[in-house]
Short mmCIF file of C-alpha atoms in Angstrom, two decimals:
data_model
loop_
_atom_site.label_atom_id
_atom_site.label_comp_id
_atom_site.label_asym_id
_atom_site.label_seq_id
_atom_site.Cartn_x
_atom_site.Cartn_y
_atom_site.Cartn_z
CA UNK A 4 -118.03 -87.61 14.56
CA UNK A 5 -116.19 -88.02 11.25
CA UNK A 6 -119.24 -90.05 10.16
CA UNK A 7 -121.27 -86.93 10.61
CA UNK A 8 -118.86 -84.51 9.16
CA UNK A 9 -118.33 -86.53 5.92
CA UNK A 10 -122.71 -87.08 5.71
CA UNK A 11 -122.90 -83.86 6.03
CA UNK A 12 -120.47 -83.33 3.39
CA UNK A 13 -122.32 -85.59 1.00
CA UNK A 14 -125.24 -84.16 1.54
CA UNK A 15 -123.76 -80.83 0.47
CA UNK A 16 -122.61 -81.74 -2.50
CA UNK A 17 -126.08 -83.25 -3.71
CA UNK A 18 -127.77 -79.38 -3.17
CA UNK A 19 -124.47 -78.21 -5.06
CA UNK A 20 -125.08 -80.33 -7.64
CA UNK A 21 -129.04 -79.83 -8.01
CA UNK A 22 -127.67 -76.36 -8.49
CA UNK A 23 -125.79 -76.90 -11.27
CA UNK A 24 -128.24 -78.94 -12.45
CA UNK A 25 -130.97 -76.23 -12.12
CA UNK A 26 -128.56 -73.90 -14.16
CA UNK A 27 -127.77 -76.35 -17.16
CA UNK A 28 -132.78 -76.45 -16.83
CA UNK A 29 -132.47 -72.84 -17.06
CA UNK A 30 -130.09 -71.83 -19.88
CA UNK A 31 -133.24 -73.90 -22.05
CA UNK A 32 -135.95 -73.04 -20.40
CA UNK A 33 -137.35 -69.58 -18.97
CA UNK A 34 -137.73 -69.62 -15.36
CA UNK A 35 -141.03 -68.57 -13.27
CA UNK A 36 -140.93 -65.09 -11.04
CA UNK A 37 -141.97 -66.65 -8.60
CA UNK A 38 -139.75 -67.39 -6.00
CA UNK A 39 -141.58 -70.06 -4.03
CA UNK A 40 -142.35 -72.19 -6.83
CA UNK A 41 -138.52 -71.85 -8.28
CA UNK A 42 -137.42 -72.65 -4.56
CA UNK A 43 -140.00 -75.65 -5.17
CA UNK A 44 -138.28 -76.76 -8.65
CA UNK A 45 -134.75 -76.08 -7.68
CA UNK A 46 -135.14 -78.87 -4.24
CA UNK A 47 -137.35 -81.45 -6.77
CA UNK A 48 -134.16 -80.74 -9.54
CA UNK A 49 -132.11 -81.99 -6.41
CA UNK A 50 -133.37 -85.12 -5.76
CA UNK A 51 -134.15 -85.74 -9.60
CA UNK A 52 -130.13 -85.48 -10.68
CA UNK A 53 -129.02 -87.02 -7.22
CA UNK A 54 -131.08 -89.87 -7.33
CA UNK A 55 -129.32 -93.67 -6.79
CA UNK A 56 -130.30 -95.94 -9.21
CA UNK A 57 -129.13 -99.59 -8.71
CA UNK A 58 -129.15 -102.76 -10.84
CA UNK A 59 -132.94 -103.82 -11.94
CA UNK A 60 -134.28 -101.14 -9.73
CA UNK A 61 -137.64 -100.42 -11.18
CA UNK A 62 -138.72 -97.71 -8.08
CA UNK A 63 -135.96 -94.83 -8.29
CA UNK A 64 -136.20 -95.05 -11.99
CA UNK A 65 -139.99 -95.08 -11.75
CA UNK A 66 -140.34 -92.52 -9.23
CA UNK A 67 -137.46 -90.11 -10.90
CA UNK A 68 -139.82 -89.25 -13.92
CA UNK A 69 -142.73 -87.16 -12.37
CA UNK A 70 -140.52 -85.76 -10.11
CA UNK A 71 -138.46 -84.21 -13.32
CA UNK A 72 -142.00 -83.12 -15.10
CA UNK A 73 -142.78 -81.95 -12.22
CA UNK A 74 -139.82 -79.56 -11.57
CA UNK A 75 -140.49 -78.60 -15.00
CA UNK A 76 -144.33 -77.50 -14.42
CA UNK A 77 -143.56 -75.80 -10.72
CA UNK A 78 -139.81 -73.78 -11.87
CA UNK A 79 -140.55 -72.97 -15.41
CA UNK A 80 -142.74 -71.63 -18.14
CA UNK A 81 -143.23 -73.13 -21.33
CA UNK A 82 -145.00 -75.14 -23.57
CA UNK A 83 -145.89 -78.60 -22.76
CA UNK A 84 -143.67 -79.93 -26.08
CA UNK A 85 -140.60 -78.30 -25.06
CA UNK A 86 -140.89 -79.69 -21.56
CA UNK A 87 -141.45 -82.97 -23.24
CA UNK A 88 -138.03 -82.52 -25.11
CA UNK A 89 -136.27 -81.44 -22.03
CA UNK A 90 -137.58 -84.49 -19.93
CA UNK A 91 -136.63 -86.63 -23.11
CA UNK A 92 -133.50 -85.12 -23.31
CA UNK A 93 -131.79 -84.99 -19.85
CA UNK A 94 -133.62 -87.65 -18.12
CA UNK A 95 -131.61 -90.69 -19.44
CA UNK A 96 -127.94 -88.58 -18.72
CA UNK A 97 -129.10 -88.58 -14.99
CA UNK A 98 -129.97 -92.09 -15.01
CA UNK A 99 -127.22 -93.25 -16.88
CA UNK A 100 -124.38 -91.37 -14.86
CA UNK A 101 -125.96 -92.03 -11.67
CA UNK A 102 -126.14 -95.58 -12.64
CA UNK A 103 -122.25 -96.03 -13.60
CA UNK A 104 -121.87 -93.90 -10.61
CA UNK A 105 -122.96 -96.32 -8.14
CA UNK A 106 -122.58 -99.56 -10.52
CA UNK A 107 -119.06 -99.05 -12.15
CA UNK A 108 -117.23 -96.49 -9.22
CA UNK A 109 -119.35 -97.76 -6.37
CA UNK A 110 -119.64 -101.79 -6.57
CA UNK A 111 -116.73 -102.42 -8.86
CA UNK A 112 -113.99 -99.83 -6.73
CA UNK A 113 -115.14 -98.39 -3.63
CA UNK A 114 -116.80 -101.64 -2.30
CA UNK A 115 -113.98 -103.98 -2.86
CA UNK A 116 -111.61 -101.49 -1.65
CA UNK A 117 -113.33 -100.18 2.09
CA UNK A 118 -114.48 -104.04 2.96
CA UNK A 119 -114.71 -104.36 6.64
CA UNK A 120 -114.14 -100.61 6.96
CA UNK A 121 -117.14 -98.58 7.33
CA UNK A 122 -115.61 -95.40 7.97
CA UNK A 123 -113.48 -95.49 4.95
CA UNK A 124 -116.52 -96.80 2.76
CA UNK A 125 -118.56 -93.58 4.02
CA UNK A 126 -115.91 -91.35 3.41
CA UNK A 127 -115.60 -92.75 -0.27
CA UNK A 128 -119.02 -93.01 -0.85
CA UNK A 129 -119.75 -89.19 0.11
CA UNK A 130 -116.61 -87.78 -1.86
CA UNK A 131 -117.77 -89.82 -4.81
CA UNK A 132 -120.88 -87.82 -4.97
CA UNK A 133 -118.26 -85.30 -6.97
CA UNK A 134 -118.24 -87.20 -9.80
CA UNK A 135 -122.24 -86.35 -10.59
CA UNK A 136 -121.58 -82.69 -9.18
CA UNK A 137 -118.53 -82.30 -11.80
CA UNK A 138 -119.87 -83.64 -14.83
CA UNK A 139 -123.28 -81.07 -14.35
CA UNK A 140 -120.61 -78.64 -13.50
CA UNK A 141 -119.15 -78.85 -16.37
CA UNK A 142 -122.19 -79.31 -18.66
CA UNK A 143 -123.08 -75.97 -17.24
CA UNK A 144 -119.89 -74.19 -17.81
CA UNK A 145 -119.46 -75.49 -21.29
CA UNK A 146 -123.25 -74.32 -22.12
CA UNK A 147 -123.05 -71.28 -20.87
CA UNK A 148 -125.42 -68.75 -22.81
CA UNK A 149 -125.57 -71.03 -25.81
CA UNK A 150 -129.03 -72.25 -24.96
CA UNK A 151 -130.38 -68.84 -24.73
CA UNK A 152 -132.88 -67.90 -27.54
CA UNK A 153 -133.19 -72.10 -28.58
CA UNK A 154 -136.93 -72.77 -27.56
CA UNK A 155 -138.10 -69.05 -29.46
CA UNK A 156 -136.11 -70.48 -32.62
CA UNK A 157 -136.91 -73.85 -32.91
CA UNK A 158 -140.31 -74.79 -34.60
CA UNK A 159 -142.48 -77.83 -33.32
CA UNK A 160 -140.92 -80.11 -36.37
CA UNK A 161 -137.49 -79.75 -34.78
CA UNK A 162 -138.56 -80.71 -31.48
CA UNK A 163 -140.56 -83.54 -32.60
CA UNK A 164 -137.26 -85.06 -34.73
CA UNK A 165 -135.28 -84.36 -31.87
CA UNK A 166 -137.56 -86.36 -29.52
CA UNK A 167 -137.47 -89.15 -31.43
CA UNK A 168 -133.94 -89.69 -31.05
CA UNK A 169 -133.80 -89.41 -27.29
CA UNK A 170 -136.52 -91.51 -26.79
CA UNK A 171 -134.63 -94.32 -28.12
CA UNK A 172 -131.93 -93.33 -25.07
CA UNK A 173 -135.13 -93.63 -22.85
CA UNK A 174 -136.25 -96.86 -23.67
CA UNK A 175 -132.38 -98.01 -23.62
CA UNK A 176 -131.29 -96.84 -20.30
CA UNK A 177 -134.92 -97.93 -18.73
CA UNK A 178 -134.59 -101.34 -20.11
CA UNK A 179 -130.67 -101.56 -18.64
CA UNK A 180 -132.10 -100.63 -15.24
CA UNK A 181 -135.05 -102.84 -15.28
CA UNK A 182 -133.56 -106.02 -16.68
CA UNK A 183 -129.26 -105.46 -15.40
CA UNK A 184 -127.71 -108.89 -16.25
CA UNK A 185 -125.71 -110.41 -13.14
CA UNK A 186 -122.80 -109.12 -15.24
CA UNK A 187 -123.66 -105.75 -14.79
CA UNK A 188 -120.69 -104.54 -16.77
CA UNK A 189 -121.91 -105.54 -19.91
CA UNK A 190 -124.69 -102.47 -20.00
CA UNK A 191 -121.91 -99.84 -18.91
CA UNK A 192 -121.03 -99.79 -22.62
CA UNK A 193 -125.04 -99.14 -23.24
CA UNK A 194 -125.45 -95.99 -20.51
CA UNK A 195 -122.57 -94.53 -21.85
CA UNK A 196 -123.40 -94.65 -25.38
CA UNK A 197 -126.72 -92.98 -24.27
CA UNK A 198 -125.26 -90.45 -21.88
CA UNK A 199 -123.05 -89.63 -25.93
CA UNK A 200 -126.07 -89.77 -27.79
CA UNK A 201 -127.73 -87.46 -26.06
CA UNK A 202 -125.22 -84.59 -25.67
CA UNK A 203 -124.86 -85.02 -28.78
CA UNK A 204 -128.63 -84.06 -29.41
CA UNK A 205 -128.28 -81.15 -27.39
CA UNK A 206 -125.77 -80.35 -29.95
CA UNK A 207 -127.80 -81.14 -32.57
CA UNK A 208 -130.37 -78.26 -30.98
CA UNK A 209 -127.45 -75.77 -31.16
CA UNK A 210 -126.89 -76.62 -34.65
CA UNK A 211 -130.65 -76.48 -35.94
CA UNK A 212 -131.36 -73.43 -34.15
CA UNK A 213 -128.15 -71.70 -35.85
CA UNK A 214 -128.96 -72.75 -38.89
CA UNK A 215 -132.67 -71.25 -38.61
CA UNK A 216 -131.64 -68.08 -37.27
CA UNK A 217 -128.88 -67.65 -39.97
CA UNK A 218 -131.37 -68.64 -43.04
CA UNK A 219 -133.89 -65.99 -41.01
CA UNK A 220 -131.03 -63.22 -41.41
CA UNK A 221 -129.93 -64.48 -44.97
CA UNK A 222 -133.92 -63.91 -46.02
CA UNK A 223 -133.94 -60.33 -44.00
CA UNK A 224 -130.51 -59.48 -45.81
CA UNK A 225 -131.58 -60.02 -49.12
CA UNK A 226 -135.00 -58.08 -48.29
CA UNK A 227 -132.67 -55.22 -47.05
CA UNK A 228 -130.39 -55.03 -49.76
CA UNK A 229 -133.15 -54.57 -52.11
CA UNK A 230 -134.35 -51.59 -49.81
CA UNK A 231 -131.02 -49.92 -49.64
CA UNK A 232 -130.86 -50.65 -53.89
CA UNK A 233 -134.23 -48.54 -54.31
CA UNK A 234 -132.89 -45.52 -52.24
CA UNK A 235 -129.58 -45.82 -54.13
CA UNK A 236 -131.64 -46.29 -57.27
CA UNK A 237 -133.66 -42.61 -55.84
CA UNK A 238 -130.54 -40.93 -55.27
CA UNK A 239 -129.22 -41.55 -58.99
CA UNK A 240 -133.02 -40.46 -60.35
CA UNK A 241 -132.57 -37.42 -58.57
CA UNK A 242 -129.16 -36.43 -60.07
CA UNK A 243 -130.16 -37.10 -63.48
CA UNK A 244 -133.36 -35.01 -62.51
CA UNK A 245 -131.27 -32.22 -61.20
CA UNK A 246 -129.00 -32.42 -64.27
CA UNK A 247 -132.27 -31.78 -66.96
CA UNK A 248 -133.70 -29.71 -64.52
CA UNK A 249 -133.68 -26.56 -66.82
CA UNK A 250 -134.64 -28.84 -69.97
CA UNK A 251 -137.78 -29.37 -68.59
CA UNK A 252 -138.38 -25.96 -67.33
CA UNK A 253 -137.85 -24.95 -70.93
CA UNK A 254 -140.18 -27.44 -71.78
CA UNK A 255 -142.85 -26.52 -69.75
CA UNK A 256 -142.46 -22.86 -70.21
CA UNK A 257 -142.68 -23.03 -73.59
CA UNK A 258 -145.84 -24.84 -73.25
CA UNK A 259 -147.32 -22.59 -71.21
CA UNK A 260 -146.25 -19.83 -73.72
CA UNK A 261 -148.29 -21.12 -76.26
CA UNK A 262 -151.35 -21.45 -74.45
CA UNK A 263 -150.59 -25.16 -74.07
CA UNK A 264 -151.60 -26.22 -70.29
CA UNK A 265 -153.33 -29.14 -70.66
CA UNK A 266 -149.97 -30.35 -72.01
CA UNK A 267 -147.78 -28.67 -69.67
CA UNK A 268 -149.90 -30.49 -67.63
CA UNK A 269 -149.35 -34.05 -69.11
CA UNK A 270 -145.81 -33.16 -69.10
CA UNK A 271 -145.78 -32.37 -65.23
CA UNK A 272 -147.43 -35.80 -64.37
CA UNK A 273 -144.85 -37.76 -66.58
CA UNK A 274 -141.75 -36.27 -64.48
CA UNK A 275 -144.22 -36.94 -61.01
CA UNK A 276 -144.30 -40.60 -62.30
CA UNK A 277 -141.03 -40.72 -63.08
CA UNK A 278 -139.56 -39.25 -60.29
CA UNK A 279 -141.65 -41.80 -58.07
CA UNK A 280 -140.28 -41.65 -54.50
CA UNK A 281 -139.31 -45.62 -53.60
CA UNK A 282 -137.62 -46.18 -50.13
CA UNK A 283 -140.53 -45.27 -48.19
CA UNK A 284 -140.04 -44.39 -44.44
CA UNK A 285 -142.93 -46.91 -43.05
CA UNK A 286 -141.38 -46.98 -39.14
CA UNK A 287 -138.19 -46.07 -37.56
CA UNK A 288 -137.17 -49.47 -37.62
CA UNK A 289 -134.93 -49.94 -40.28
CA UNK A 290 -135.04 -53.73 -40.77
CA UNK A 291 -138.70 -54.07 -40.27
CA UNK A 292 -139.06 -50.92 -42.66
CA UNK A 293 -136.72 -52.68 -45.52
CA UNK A 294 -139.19 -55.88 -45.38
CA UNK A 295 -141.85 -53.19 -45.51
CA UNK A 296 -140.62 -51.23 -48.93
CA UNK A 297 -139.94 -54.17 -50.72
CA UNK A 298 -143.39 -55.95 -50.32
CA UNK A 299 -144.55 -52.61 -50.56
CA UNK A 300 -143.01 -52.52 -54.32
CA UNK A 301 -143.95 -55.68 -55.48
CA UNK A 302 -147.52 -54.97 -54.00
CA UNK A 303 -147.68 -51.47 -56.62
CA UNK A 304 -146.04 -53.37 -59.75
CA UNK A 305 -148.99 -55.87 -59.18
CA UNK A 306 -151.29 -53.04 -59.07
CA UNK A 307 -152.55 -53.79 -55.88
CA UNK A 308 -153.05 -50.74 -53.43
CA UNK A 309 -151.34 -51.57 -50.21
CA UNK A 310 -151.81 -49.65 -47.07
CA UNK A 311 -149.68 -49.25 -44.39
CA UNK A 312 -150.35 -47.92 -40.63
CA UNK A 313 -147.33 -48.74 -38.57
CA UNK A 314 -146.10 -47.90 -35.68
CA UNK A 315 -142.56 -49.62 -34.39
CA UNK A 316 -139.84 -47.41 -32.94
CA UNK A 317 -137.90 -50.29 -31.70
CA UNK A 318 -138.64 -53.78 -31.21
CA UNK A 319 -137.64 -54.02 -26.96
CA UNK A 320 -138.87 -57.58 -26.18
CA UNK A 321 -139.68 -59.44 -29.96
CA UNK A 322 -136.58 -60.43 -32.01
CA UNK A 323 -136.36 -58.36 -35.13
CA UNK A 324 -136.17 -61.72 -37.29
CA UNK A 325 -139.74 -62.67 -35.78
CA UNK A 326 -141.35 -59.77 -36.47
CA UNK A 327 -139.97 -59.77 -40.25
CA UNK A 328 -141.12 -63.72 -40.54
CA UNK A 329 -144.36 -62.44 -39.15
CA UNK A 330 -144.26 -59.51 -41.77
CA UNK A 331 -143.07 -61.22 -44.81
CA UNK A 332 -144.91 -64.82 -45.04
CA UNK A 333 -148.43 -62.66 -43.99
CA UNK A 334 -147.37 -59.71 -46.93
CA UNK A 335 -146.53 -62.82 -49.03
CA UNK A 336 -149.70 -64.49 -48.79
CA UNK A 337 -152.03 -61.45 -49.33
CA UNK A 338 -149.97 -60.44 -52.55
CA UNK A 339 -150.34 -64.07 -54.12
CA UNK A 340 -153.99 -64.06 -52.83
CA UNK A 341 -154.77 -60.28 -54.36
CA UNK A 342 -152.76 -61.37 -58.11
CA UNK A 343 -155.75 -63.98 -58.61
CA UNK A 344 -158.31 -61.08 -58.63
CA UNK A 345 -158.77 -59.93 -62.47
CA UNK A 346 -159.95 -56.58 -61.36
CA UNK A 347 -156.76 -54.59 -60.10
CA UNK A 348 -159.12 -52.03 -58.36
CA UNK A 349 -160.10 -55.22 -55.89
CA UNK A 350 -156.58 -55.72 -55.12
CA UNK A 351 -156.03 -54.09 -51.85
CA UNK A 352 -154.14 -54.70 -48.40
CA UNK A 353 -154.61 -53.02 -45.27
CA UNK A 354 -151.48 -53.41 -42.53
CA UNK A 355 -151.64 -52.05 -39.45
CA UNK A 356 -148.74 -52.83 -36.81
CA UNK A 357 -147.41 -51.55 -33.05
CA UNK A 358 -145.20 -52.04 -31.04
CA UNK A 359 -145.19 -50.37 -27.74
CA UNK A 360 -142.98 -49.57 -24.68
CA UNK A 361 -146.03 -51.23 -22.22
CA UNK A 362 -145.03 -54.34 -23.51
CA UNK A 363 -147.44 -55.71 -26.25
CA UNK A 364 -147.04 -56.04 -30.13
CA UNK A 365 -150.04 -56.03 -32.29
CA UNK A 366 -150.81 -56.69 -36.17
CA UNK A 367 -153.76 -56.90 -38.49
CA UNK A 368 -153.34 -57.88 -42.16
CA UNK A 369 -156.33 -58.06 -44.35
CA UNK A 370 -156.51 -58.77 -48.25
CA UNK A 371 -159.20 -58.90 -50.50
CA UNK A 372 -159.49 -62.42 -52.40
CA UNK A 373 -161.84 -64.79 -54.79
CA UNK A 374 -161.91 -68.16 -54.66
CA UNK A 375 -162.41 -70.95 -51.68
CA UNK A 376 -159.93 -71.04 -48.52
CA UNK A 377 -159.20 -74.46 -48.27
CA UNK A 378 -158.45 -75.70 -44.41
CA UNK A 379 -157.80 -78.99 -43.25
CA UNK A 380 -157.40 -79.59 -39.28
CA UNK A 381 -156.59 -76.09 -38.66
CA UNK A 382 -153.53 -75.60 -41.06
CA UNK A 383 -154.43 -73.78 -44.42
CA UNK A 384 -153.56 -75.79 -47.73
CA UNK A 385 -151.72 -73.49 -50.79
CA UNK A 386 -153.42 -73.74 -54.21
CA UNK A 387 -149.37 -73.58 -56.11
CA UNK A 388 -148.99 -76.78 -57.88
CA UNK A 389 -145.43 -77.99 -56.40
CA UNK A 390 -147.56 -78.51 -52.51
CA UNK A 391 -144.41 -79.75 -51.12
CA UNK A 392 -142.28 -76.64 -51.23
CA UNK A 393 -144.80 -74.07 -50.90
CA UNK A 394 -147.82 -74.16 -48.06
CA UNK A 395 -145.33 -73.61 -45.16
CA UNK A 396 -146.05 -69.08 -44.49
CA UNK A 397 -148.78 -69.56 -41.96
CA UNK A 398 -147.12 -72.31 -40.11
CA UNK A 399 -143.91 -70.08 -39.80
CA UNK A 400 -145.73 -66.95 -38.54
CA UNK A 401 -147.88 -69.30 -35.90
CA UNK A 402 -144.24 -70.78 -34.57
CA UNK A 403 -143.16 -67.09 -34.21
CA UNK A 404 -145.90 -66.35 -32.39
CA UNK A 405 -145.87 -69.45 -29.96
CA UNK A 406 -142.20 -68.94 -29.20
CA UNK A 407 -143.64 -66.02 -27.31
CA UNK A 408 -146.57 -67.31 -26.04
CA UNK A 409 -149.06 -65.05 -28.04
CA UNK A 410 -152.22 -65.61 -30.04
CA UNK A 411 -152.94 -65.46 -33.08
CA UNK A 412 -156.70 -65.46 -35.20
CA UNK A 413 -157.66 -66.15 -38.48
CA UNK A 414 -161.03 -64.71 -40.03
CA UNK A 415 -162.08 -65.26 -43.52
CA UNK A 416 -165.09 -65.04 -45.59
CA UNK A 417 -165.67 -65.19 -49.58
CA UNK A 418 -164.06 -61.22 -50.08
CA UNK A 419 -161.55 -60.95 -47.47
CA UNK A 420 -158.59 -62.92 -45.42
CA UNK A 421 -157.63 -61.27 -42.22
CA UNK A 422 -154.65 -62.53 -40.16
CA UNK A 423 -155.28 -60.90 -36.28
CA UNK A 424 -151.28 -61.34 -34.03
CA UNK A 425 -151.23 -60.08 -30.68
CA UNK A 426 -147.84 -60.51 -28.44
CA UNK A 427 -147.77 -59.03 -24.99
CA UNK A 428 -144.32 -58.65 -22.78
CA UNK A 429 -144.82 -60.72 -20.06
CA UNK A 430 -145.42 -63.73 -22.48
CA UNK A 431 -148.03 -65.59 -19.83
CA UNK A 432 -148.51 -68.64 -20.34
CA UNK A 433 -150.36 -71.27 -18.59
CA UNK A 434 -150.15 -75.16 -18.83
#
């Protein structure tokens, strides 16, 4: 009976802890609606973070892996990279607790300690299954909501550096599993330098996807304080207009006086020109609208006519910061593209932009151009002479647009560039 009670209590804890485990999944990756399949994930997460792995035992190891990819596949959606990283990431910390579980706590303490008593070794053995539940409890209360927003910041170059690290704590804790020395004590030092080595990669995440997201808002800031300088600049033309305000009406009234319209005239289109309205209210978004007005200045100082046809009210399931790295790197490359053109009445660039309450964001760019489009493998090569700082606006905007699953199209000819972004809600995906 107290055999029972105590397997049963064991056997508790491991769902407990596949919970836990599911959470700490979840904070990184965004879960499937469908309740089945996350039912599906959330018993496969069980056995993949409860799973005993002994000295030079090649099966549980073996076995462990497609059961974690698949968990990933059945419980959540995202890219096949980011799954990668996850599997990369996580996968040796289970094996390498697990393993000084049952090595270090189980062999070395519990097994010298309950010989010739079986109850005592079961009831040992099951309450030692807290030491896996409390460490995922723990990784999951000290995560929290940190992980939220990681995958739609990070850009395939993170992941790819970050992999690279934990796959050296995957070949490490494989190898101390596959070929344990009799002393098995010698590769505890080993699991738990991997177990460290990979938190601290899941810190490094944390760290790169702050830093992105604060150079992101440093970039927007600077875009809107150059917005909120031209209406303060507009606000100090309009005093001084107010202020001469009679002068001119003497001015043009004595032109008209002496029969003088054509420069009364002149005289009216020099104030109009003068008085140029910047600040421009393209949307009711006001950060989107300040990356709007100042590409929208640099595009008439260039001579370049730039038209706009937008339509965001608010931005309810794309981050601002996307939208503006969408904005800015495609406004960016159609003004360097339109200052090569000799004739300035060539120089033009149509926008057109919505986002709607139905859930879907769409945006057209075209530019006029001369000159070849050079491509290589898909990516787009810049024509500035320093290559190795410059070349990177295209990439950016197609990371933006993967983060949230959406497409994006490219259509070019001899005249024209035209960058096609659509973004729907839902962000479907399929692997």
């Amino acid at each position: 009976m107290i055999e029972t009670v105590w397997n049963t209590f064991g056997t508790i804890s491991y769902f407990i802890e596949g919970y836990f485990f599911y959470r700490v999944i979840g904070g990184f990756l965004e879960q499937r609606e469908n309740r089945i399949l996350r039912l599906s994930a959330y018993i496969f997460g069980s056995m993949v973070c409860t799973i005993v792995i002994f000295p030079q035992d090649p099966v549980n190891i073996t076995l462990n892996l497609p059961l974690f990819f698949l968990m990933l596949v059945l419980g959540f959606r995202e890219k096949m990279l980011v799954r990668i990283s996850i599997i990369l990431m996580f996968f040796p910390i289970i094996i390498a607790v697990n393993f000084l579980v049952v090595d270090m706590v189980g062999s070395m303490v519990i097994a010298p300690v309950t010989a010739g008593n079986e109850t005592l070794n079961i009831i040992l053995s099951n309450l030692m299954n807290l030491l896996p539940l409390g460490f995922w409890y723990g990784f999951q209360k000290i995560l929290k909501n940190r992980a939220e927003g990681i995958v739609r910041t990070l850009y395939n170059k993170a992941w790819y550096l970050l992999d690279m690290v934990c796959l050296a704590s995957l070949c490490a804790v494989i190898s101390f599993v596959y070929y344990t020395p009799a002393q098995t004590y010698k590769v505890w030092i080993g699991m738990a330098a991997c177990i460290l080595t990979n938190i601290g990669s899941i810190w490094l995440v944390f760290y790169m996807a702050k830093s992105i997201r604060a150079d992101m808002e440093g970039k927007n800031l600077k875009l809107q304080r150059a917005y909120y300088g031209q209406l303060e600049e507009n606000q100090l033309k309009l005093r001084k207009f107010k202020h001469d305000m009679n002068n001119h009406f003497l001015v043009v009234s004595g032109l008209l006086e002496e029969g003088k319209t054509e420069e009364a005239k002149e005289y009216f289109a020099k104030l109009s020109r003068q008085f140029e309205t910047k600040g421009r209210n393209f949307c009711k978004d006001s950060v989107v609208n300040a990356v709007l007005n100042t590409k929208y200045e640099e595009a008439a100082r260039l001579g370049i006519d730039c038209q706009y046809k937008v339509d965001i009210d608010s931005l309810l399931f794309v981050d601002s910061l996307d939208i503006c790295t969408i904005l800015a790197n495609t406004l960016d490359n159609a003004v360097e593209a339109c200052q090569k053109i000799e004739n300035k009445e060539k120089r033009k660039i149509s926008v057109k932009a919505r986002c709607t309450e139905n859930g879907y964001f769409s945006y057209e760019i075209t530019n006029t151009k001369i000159g070849e489009t050079k491509e290589r493998k898909g990516k787009f090569l810049t024509t500035k002479e320093q290559k190795e700082s410059h070349g990177y606006g295209l990439e950016n905007v197609r990371a933006a647009v993967e983060r949230y699953k959406g497409t994006m199209s490219i259509q070019y000819n001899e005249e024209s560039f035209c960058v096609t972004i659509f973004i729907a809600a839902s962000g479907k995906w399929s692997p």
